[in-house]
Amino acid sequence: MNASTLTRKPYTPKEAVDRLRHGDLGAWPVVGGLIAIAVVFGSLNEHFLSPENLTNLALQMAATGTISLGIIMVLLLGEIDLSAGSVSGLCAVVMAILSVRHGWNPVLAIVVALAAGALIGLLHGIMFTRLRMPSFVVTLAGLIGWQGLLLYLLGEGGIVNLPFDGFVAKLSDTWLPPWLAWVIIVLLVAVSGGSSLLTRRLRLAAELPVPPAWWTATKIGGLAVVLVAVLLVMSADRGVPLLLVIFGTLVVAFDLVLRHTVFGRWMYAVGGNVEAARRAGIGVTRIRVLAFVLSSTLAAFGGILSASRLSAVNQGSGGSDILLMAIAAAVIGGTSLFGGRGRTYAALLGILVIQSITNGMFLLSVDSSVRYMVTAAVLALAVAIDSLARRGSAT
């Protein structure tokens, strides 16, 4: 198995330096890229780093970032899900039709839409594991088929408008009061710090190596500084949007699941070496099916968040470049296309890079063709770094 195995240990500063020397750069290229993007676009347009624009950036990345989070679940196994965009649009349409045309309670309509996404993922997983169909073919068929079902459900009208004052639309137009935002930051730092300290205590009890206490404290303090900075910037505008909180909560929750549960360790094990995982007694088929279920369910939720921002669903829901941006975000954020390596924070970092590039070029009135080429170059660079990292870790 590769770096992410059944038992993952925290890295000490010395081990982190050794990993860098062997080509495993982790999230540092992404962080460096974000700094470069901020410097370049901030110098070219003073509005780029304004609180208003940064708040809009947070709103823009939530939906696609959620879809990207689901794709990471499949990428960790070394597979791919090309149907995520179509699934997001279809489930958003299901939610809109039930709540608007049939008068269902919006919350119940959302639950049904998420269940539909889970069933689609289950179907994909069964086709992949039981029929031995390549995930590329299964999800490519899904991309086409679910898009067709979306068009069929919408009918001739082709659009369903959501009430501007309804529950779904309010998801993207709700801002946390300052006191609640501070409480959430305190809780996030406490959960992160508690998780790190608990892991350290358990490893000490098992007489396993642990990083120095100052290293753990530095990481917790760095997280606190970043979160406070984000809060202060957004407080200068409208405040912290609920969409960002929802997306951030999903990222943190799935990160904890992948790092601190048996299911998460099995995910990394299957992605690292399928045969070794099977011989270790891991239910490979079950893990693969669950990965596709999670991917489609999160795609469905991302589609609902997108519908909330637009207050409507239409024939283009889940289409355009949403799928490509979601996959690119996962890879740019550091998730390996070869499986076995990556964290959910890749969705956050990757979508932040892509949306920052998109937003910056929009402010500069750059043609969309140039944006596509720049995004392609960034994606190619991320894959090249991943390939070099694998080559370095193998030597």
Short mmCIF file of C-alpha atoms in Angstrom, two decimals:
data_model
loop_
_atom_site.label_atom_id
_atom_site.label_comp_id
_atom_site.label_asym_id
_atom_site.label_seq_id
_atom_site.Cartn_x
_atom_site.Cartn_y
_atom_site.Cartn_z
CA MET A 1 0.00 0.00 0.00
CA ASN A 2 1.14 3.60 -0.40
CA ALA A 3 1.43 6.48 2.08
CA SER A 4 -2.19 6.23 3.16
CA THR A 5 -2.58 2.81 4.70
CA LEU A 6 -4.60 1.07 7.35
CA THR A 7 -2.80 2.97 10.10
CA ARG A 8 -1.85 6.52 9.24
CA LYS A 9 0.44 8.40 11.59
CA PRO A 10 0.94 12.14 12.08
CA TYR A 11 4.06 13.52 10.47
CA THR A 12 6.79 15.18 12.49
CA PRO A 13 8.56 18.26 11.05
CA LYS A 14 11.53 16.08 10.08
CA GLU A 15 9.29 13.58 8.31
CA ALA A 16 7.50 16.43 6.53
CA VAL A 17 10.87 17.68 5.21
CA ASP A 18 11.77 14.15 4.08
CA ARG A 19 8.46 13.88 2.23
CA LEU A 20 9.18 17.15 0.44
CA ARG A 21 12.61 15.90 -0.58
CA HIS A 22 11.04 12.80 -2.09
CA GLY A 23 8.61 14.85 -4.15
CA ASP A 24 5.50 14.54 -1.97
CA LEU A 25 4.63 18.24 -1.78
CA GLY A 26 1.21 17.84 -0.18
CA ALA A 27 -0.90 21.01 -0.21
CA TRP A 28 2.02 23.42 -0.46
CA PRO A 29 1.77 23.93 -4.25
CA VAL A 30 -1.92 24.79 -3.85
CA VAL A 31 -1.21 27.26 -1.04
CA GLY A 32 1.55 28.81 -3.11
CA GLY A 33 -0.79 29.03 -6.07
CA LEU A 34 -3.46 30.78 -4.01
CA ILE A 35 -0.92 33.32 -2.80
CA ALA A 36 0.23 33.93 -6.37
CA ILE A 37 -3.37 34.31 -7.57
CA ALA A 38 -4.10 36.82 -4.79
CA VAL A 39 -0.98 38.84 -5.60
CA VAL A 40 -1.52 38.88 -9.37
CA PHE A 41 -5.25 39.61 -9.48
CA GLY A 42 -5.07 41.87 -6.43
CA SER A 43 -2.49 44.06 -8.19
CA LEU A 44 -4.44 44.09 -11.45
CA ASN A 45 -7.81 44.86 -9.90
CA GLU A 46 -8.19 46.40 -6.46
CA HIS A 47 -11.71 44.98 -6.12
CA PHE A 48 -10.45 41.36 -6.16
CA LEU A 49 -9.41 41.30 -2.50
CA SER A 50 -12.33 43.41 -1.28
CA PRO A 51 -14.61 41.90 1.39
CA GLU A 52 -17.58 42.00 -1.00
CA ASN A 53 -15.78 40.05 -3.74
CA LEU A 54 -14.28 37.50 -1.34
CA THR A 55 -17.74 36.89 0.13
CA ASN A 56 -19.15 36.36 -3.36
CA LEU A 57 -16.28 33.96 -4.01
CA ALA A 58 -17.32 31.91 -0.97
CA LEU A 59 -20.88 31.72 -2.31
CA GLN A 60 -19.74 30.69 -5.78
CA MET A 61 -17.59 27.77 -4.68
CA ALA A 62 -20.00 26.00 -2.30
CA ALA A 63 -22.09 24.07 -4.85
CA THR A 64 -19.29 22.89 -7.13
CA GLY A 65 -17.09 22.24 -4.09
CA THR A 66 -19.71 19.91 -2.65
CA ILE A 67 -19.84 17.97 -5.93
CA SER A 68 -16.03 17.83 -5.91
CA LEU A 69 -16.12 16.43 -2.37
CA GLY A 70 -18.18 13.51 -3.64
CA ILE A 71 -15.84 12.90 -6.56
CA ILE A 72 -12.94 12.64 -4.09
CA MET A 73 -14.66 9.61 -2.53
CA VAL A 74 -14.37 7.79 -5.87
CA LEU A 75 -10.93 9.13 -6.77
CA LEU A 76 -9.54 7.73 -3.51
CA LEU A 77 -10.28 4.29 -4.96
CA GLY A 78 -8.55 5.12 -8.23
CA GLU A 79 -11.88 5.32 -10.09
CA ILE A 80 -13.83 8.17 -11.69
CA ASP A 81 -17.40 9.48 -11.68
CA LEU A 82 -18.33 11.33 -14.88
CA SER A 83 -22.04 11.45 -14.02
CA ALA A 84 -21.76 13.82 -11.04
CA GLY A 85 -22.80 16.89 -13.02
CA SER A 86 -25.88 15.25 -14.55
CA VAL A 87 -26.84 13.70 -11.21
CA SER A 88 -26.62 17.10 -9.50
CA GLY A 89 -28.91 18.66 -12.09
CA LEU A 90 -31.38 15.77 -12.11
CA CYS A 91 -31.75 15.67 -8.32
CA ALA A 92 -32.16 19.45 -8.19
CA VAL A 93 -34.95 19.12 -10.75
CA VAL A 94 -36.60 16.37 -8.68
CA MET A 95 -36.47 18.62 -5.63
CA ALA A 96 -37.91 21.61 -7.54
CA ILE A 97 -40.74 19.65 -9.17
CA LEU A 98 -41.82 18.10 -5.88
CA SER A 99 -41.71 21.34 -3.91
CA VAL A 100 -43.07 23.75 -6.55
CA ARG A 101 -45.32 21.77 -8.88
CA HIS A 102 -46.62 19.26 -6.33
CA GLY A 103 -46.55 21.47 -3.24
CA TRP A 104 -44.38 19.22 -1.08
CA ASN A 105 -42.66 20.51 2.01
CA PRO A 106 -39.22 21.77 0.77
CA VAL A 107 -37.32 19.80 3.41
CA LEU A 108 -39.09 16.57 2.43
CA ALA A 109 -38.43 17.33 -1.25
CA ILE A 110 -34.71 17.76 -0.48
CA VAL A 111 -34.64 14.45 1.41
CA VAL A 112 -36.27 12.65 -1.54
CA ALA A 113 -33.81 14.27 -3.96
CA LEU A 114 -30.86 13.14 -1.83
CA ALA A 115 -32.35 9.64 -1.66
CA ALA A 116 -32.62 9.66 -5.45
CA GLY A 117 -28.95 10.57 -5.66
CA ALA A 118 -28.05 7.73 -3.30
CA LEU A 119 -30.05 5.23 -5.39
CA ILE A 120 -28.28 6.39 -8.54
CA GLY A 121 -24.93 5.92 -6.83
CA LEU A 122 -26.01 2.46 -5.68
CA LEU A 123 -26.90 1.55 -9.26
CA HIS A 124 -23.52 2.78 -10.50
CA GLY A 125 -21.72 0.88 -7.77
CA ILE A 126 -23.54 -2.38 -8.54
CA MET A 127 -22.85 -2.05 -12.27
CA PHE A 128 -19.18 -1.44 -11.49
CA THR A 129 -18.69 -4.20 -8.93
CA ARG A 130 -21.14 -6.91 -10.02
CA LEU A 131 -21.10 -6.50 -13.79
CA ARG A 132 -17.38 -5.63 -13.86
CA MET A 133 -18.04 -2.59 -16.04
CA PRO A 134 -15.31 0.08 -15.97
CA SER A 135 -16.29 3.07 -13.84
CA PHE A 136 -15.53 5.31 -16.82
CA VAL A 137 -18.15 3.55 -18.96
CA VAL A 138 -20.73 3.25 -16.17
CA THR A 139 -20.63 6.91 -15.25
CA LEU A 140 -20.31 8.09 -18.86
CA ALA A 141 -23.57 6.28 -19.58
CA GLY A 142 -24.97 7.93 -16.46
CA LEU A 143 -23.85 11.35 -17.65
CA ILE A 144 -25.88 10.93 -20.84
CA GLY A 145 -28.82 9.01 -19.40
CA TRP A 146 -29.48 11.17 -16.34
CA GLN A 147 -29.22 14.31 -18.47
CA GLY A 148 -31.89 12.85 -20.73
CA LEU A 149 -34.13 12.09 -17.74
CA LEU A 150 -33.65 15.67 -16.53
CA LEU A 151 -34.89 17.01 -19.88
CA TYR A 152 -37.84 14.59 -19.80
CA LEU A 153 -38.92 15.67 -16.32
CA LEU A 154 -38.72 19.37 -17.14
CA GLY A 155 -40.87 18.94 -20.23
CA GLU A 156 -41.55 21.69 -22.73
CA GLY A 157 -41.29 24.51 -20.21
CA GLY A 158 -37.68 23.71 -19.49
CA ILE A 159 -37.52 25.68 -16.26
CA VAL A 160 -38.90 25.60 -12.71
CA ASN A 161 -38.59 28.78 -10.66
CA LEU A 162 -38.18 28.48 -6.89
CA PRO A 163 -39.92 30.98 -4.59
CA PHE A 164 -37.48 33.77 -3.70
CA ASP A 165 -38.66 33.71 -0.10
CA GLY A 166 -38.82 29.91 0.10
CA PHE A 167 -36.68 27.60 2.20
CA VAL A 168 -34.40 26.47 -0.64
CA ALA A 169 -33.69 29.97 -1.94
CA LYS A 170 -32.98 31.16 1.61
CA LEU A 171 -30.09 28.71 1.88
CA SER A 172 -27.98 31.00 -0.32
CA ASP A 173 -29.37 34.24 1.11
CA THR A 174 -28.82 33.61 4.81
CA TRP A 175 -25.97 35.21 6.75
CA LEU A 176 -24.84 34.19 10.18
CA PRO A 177 -25.05 36.74 13.02
CA PRO A 178 -21.55 37.68 14.29
CA TRP A 179 -21.93 35.88 17.63
CA LEU A 180 -22.87 32.60 15.92
CA ALA A 181 -19.95 32.88 13.50
CA TRP A 182 -17.54 33.27 16.45
CA VAL A 183 -19.10 30.29 18.19
CA ILE A 184 -18.61 28.14 15.09
CA ILE A 185 -14.95 29.17 14.84
CA VAL A 186 -14.37 28.28 18.48
CA LEU A 187 -16.04 24.90 17.94
CA LEU A 188 -14.00 24.19 14.80
CA VAL A 189 -10.72 24.98 16.55
CA ALA A 190 -11.81 22.95 19.58
CA VAL A 191 -12.77 19.93 17.46
CA SER A 192 -9.55 20.11 15.44
CA GLY A 193 -7.41 20.60 18.52
CA GLY A 194 -9.24 17.91 20.45
CA SER A 195 -8.85 15.46 17.59
CA SER A 196 -5.10 16.14 17.37
CA LEU A 197 -4.62 15.89 21.13
CA LEU A 198 -6.67 12.69 21.37
CA THR A 199 -4.66 11.12 18.57
CA ARG A 200 -1.44 12.17 20.29
CA ARG A 201 -2.58 10.72 23.62
CA LEU A 202 -3.63 7.40 22.09
CA ARG A 203 -0.35 7.07 20.22
CA LEU A 204 1.65 7.81 23.36
CA ALA A 205 -0.35 5.17 25.23
CA ALA A 206 0.46 2.69 22.48
CA GLU A 207 4.14 3.73 22.58
CA LEU A 208 4.01 4.98 18.99
CA PRO A 209 6.00 8.00 17.71
CA VAL A 210 4.29 11.39 17.90
CA PRO A 211 5.24 14.86 16.62
CA PRO A 212 6.55 17.45 19.12
CA ALA A 213 3.93 19.27 21.16
CA TRP A 214 4.96 22.61 19.64
CA TRP A 215 4.26 21.25 16.15
CA THR A 216 0.72 20.26 17.11
CA ALA A 217 0.16 23.62 18.81
CA THR A 218 1.45 25.46 15.74
CA LYS A 219 -1.00 23.67 13.45
CA ILE A 220 -3.94 24.38 15.75
CA GLY A 221 -2.89 28.02 16.12
CA GLY A 222 -2.49 28.37 12.34
CA LEU A 223 -6.01 27.08 11.80
CA ALA A 224 -7.37 29.57 14.35
CA VAL A 225 -5.57 32.47 12.65
CA VAL A 226 -6.92 31.53 9.21
CA LEU A 227 -10.51 31.14 10.44
CA VAL A 228 -10.43 34.44 12.35
CA ALA A 229 -9.01 36.22 9.29
CA VAL A 230 -11.79 34.82 7.09
CA LEU A 231 -14.43 35.91 9.61
CA LEU A 232 -13.03 39.43 9.89
CA VAL A 233 -12.94 39.87 6.11
CA MET A 234 -16.50 38.64 5.60
CA SER A 235 -17.78 40.63 8.57
CA ALA A 236 -16.69 43.75 6.71
CA ASP A 237 -19.32 42.89 4.09
CA ARG A 238 -22.51 40.92 4.76
CA GLY A 239 -21.07 38.37 7.13
CA VAL A 240 -20.48 34.62 6.83
CA PRO A 241 -22.86 32.98 4.33
CA LEU A 242 -24.73 29.86 5.38
CA LEU A 243 -23.63 28.11 2.16
CA LEU A 244 -19.98 28.37 3.21
CA VAL A 245 -20.79 26.93 6.63
CA ILE A 246 -22.63 23.99 5.04
CA PHE A 247 -19.77 23.27 2.66
CA GLY A 248 -17.14 23.66 5.38
CA THR A 249 -19.07 21.37 7.70
CA LEU A 250 -19.19 18.66 5.03
CA VAL A 251 -15.45 18.96 4.42
CA VAL A 252 -14.60 18.70 8.13
CA ALA A 253 -17.09 15.89 8.78
CA PHE A 254 -15.86 13.70 5.92
CA ASP A 255 -12.24 14.42 6.83
CA LEU A 256 -12.88 13.14 10.35
CA VAL A 257 -14.63 10.06 8.94
CA LEU A 258 -11.77 9.25 6.56
CA ARG A 259 -9.03 9.79 9.15
CA HIS A 260 -10.59 8.42 12.32
CA THR A 261 -12.93 5.59 11.34
CA VAL A 262 -12.45 2.05 10.11
CA PHE A 263 -14.41 2.92 6.97
CA GLY A 264 -11.95 5.71 6.15
CA ARG A 265 -8.93 3.47 6.64
CA TRP A 266 -10.51 0.85 4.42
CA MET A 267 -11.08 3.50 1.73
CA TYR A 268 -7.40 4.38 1.67
CA ALA A 269 -6.41 0.72 1.81
CA VAL A 270 -8.57 -0.24 -1.18
CA GLY A 271 -7.33 2.76 -3.14
CA GLY A 272 -3.72 1.98 -2.29
CA ASN A 273 -3.72 -1.71 -3.18
CA VAL A 274 -6.94 -3.59 -3.93
CA GLU A 275 -5.45 -7.06 -3.72
CA ALA A 276 -3.68 -6.39 -0.42
CA ALA A 277 -6.90 -4.95 1.01
CA ARG A 278 -8.85 -8.02 -0.10
CA ARG A 279 -6.32 -10.35 1.50
CA ALA A 280 -6.54 -8.32 4.70
CA GLY A 281 -10.23 -9.22 4.90
CA ILE A 282 -11.65 -5.87 3.78
CA GLY A 283 -14.98 -5.96 1.95
CA VAL A 284 -13.71 -4.33 -1.23
CA THR A 285 -17.03 -4.58 -3.05
CA ARG A 286 -18.93 -2.92 -0.20
CA ILE A 287 -16.39 -0.08 0.03
CA ARG A 288 -16.57 0.57 -3.70
CA VAL A 289 -20.36 0.66 -3.73
CA LEU A 290 -20.44 3.04 -0.76
CA ALA A 291 -17.96 5.34 -2.50
CA PHE A 292 -20.27 5.68 -5.52
CA VAL A 293 -23.28 6.19 -3.24
CA LEU A 294 -21.48 9.01 -1.42
CA SER A 295 -20.37 10.56 -4.71
CA SER A 296 -23.88 10.72 -6.16
CA THR A 297 -25.47 11.85 -2.88
CA LEU A 298 -23.04 14.73 -2.51
CA ALA A 299 -23.56 15.56 -6.19
CA ALA A 300 -27.29 15.75 -5.49
CA PHE A 301 -26.71 18.07 -2.55
CA GLY A 302 -24.40 20.24 -4.66
CA GLY A 303 -27.13 20.52 -7.28
CA ILE A 304 -29.61 21.65 -4.63
CA LEU A 305 -27.17 24.32 -3.40
CA SER A 306 -26.70 25.49 -6.99
CA ALA A 307 -30.47 25.69 -7.48
CA SER A 308 -30.67 27.73 -4.29
CA ARG A 309 -28.25 30.34 -5.68
CA LEU A 310 -30.13 30.60 -8.98
CA SER A 311 -33.60 30.23 -7.42
CA ALA A 312 -34.44 28.00 -10.37
CA VAL A 313 -33.60 24.80 -12.23
CA ASN A 314 -33.49 24.51 -16.00
CA GLN A 315 -32.21 22.37 -18.86
CA GLY A 316 -28.66 23.55 -18.18
CA SER A 317 -28.66 22.50 -14.51
CA GLY A 318 -25.62 20.35 -13.80
CA GLY A 319 -24.28 20.98 -17.28
CA SER A 320 -21.75 23.37 -18.79
CA ASP A 321 -18.35 22.98 -17.10
CA ILE A 322 -19.58 21.98 -13.64
CA LEU A 323 -18.35 18.36 -13.88
CA LEU A 324 -14.97 19.34 -15.28
CA MET A 325 -14.49 22.00 -12.63
CA ALA A 326 -15.44 19.57 -9.85
CA ILE A 327 -12.96 16.95 -11.04
CA ALA A 328 -10.28 19.58 -11.61
CA ALA A 329 -10.82 20.97 -8.11
CA ALA A 330 -10.28 17.56 -6.53
CA VAL A 331 -7.08 16.93 -8.48
CA ILE A 332 -5.69 20.45 -8.11
CA GLY A 333 -6.36 20.22 -4.38
CA GLY A 334 -4.07 17.21 -4.10
CA THR A 335 -6.22 14.10 -4.56
CA SER A 336 -4.33 11.50 -6.58
CA LEU A 337 -5.91 10.18 -9.76
CA PHE A 338 -4.17 6.87 -9.03
CA GLY A 339 -6.05 6.32 -5.77
CA GLY A 340 -5.01 5.93 -2.15
CA ARG A 341 -3.95 9.50 -1.48
CA GLY A 342 -5.92 12.67 -0.78
CA ARG A 343 -8.02 14.44 1.80
CA THR A 344 -11.37 16.15 1.70
CA TYR A 345 -9.68 19.51 2.10
CA ALA A 346 -8.63 19.04 -1.53
CA ALA A 347 -12.19 20.00 -2.52
CA LEU A 348 -11.92 23.24 -0.54
CA LEU A 349 -8.45 24.18 -1.76
CA GLY A 350 -9.01 23.11 -5.35
CA ILE A 351 -12.33 24.86 -5.84
CA LEU A 352 -10.88 27.96 -4.20
CA VAL A 353 -8.11 27.98 -6.82
CA ILE A 354 -10.49 27.50 -9.74
CA GLN A 355 -13.09 30.00 -8.56
CA SER A 356 -10.38 32.54 -7.78
CA ILE A 357 -9.04 32.25 -11.32
CA THR A 358 -12.55 32.48 -12.76
CA ASN A 359 -13.48 35.41 -10.54
CA GLY A 360 -10.25 37.29 -11.20
CA MET A 361 -10.53 36.93 -14.96
CA PHE A 362 -14.16 38.00 -14.85
CA LEU A 363 -13.17 41.18 -13.05
CA LEU A 364 -10.53 41.80 -15.72
CA SER A 365 -13.09 41.11 -18.49
CA VAL A 366 -10.95 38.29 -19.86
CA ASP A 367 -12.64 36.07 -22.45
CA SER A 368 -13.89 32.71 -21.20
CA SER A 369 -11.70 30.92 -23.75
CA VAL A 370 -8.61 32.18 -21.93
CA ARG A 371 -10.07 31.06 -18.59
CA TYR A 372 -10.52 27.53 -19.92
CA MET A 373 -6.93 27.43 -21.15
CA VAL A 374 -5.56 28.73 -17.87
CA THR A 375 -7.63 26.23 -15.87
CA ALA A 376 -6.41 23.43 -18.15
CA ALA A 377 -2.81 24.48 -17.57
CA VAL A 378 -3.31 24.51 -13.80
CA LEU A 379 -4.94 21.06 -13.94
CA ALA A 380 -2.10 19.65 -16.07
CA LEU A 381 0.42 21.07 -13.62
CA ALA A 382 -1.41 19.45 -10.68
CA VAL A 383 -1.42 16.04 -12.38
CA ALA A 384 2.26 16.43 -13.26
CA ILE A 385 3.07 17.16 -9.62
CA ASP A 386 1.06 14.11 -8.56
CA SER A 387 2.92 11.90 -11.04
CA LEU A 388 6.30 13.23 -9.88
CA ALA A 389 5.28 12.66 -6.26
CA ARG A 390 4.41 9.02 -6.98
CA ARG A 391 7.67 8.54 -8.83
CA GLY A 392 9.61 10.10 -5.97
CA SER A 393 7.88 7.99 -3.31
CA ALA A 394 8.63 4.84 -5.30
CA THR A 395 12.40 5.50 -5.29
#
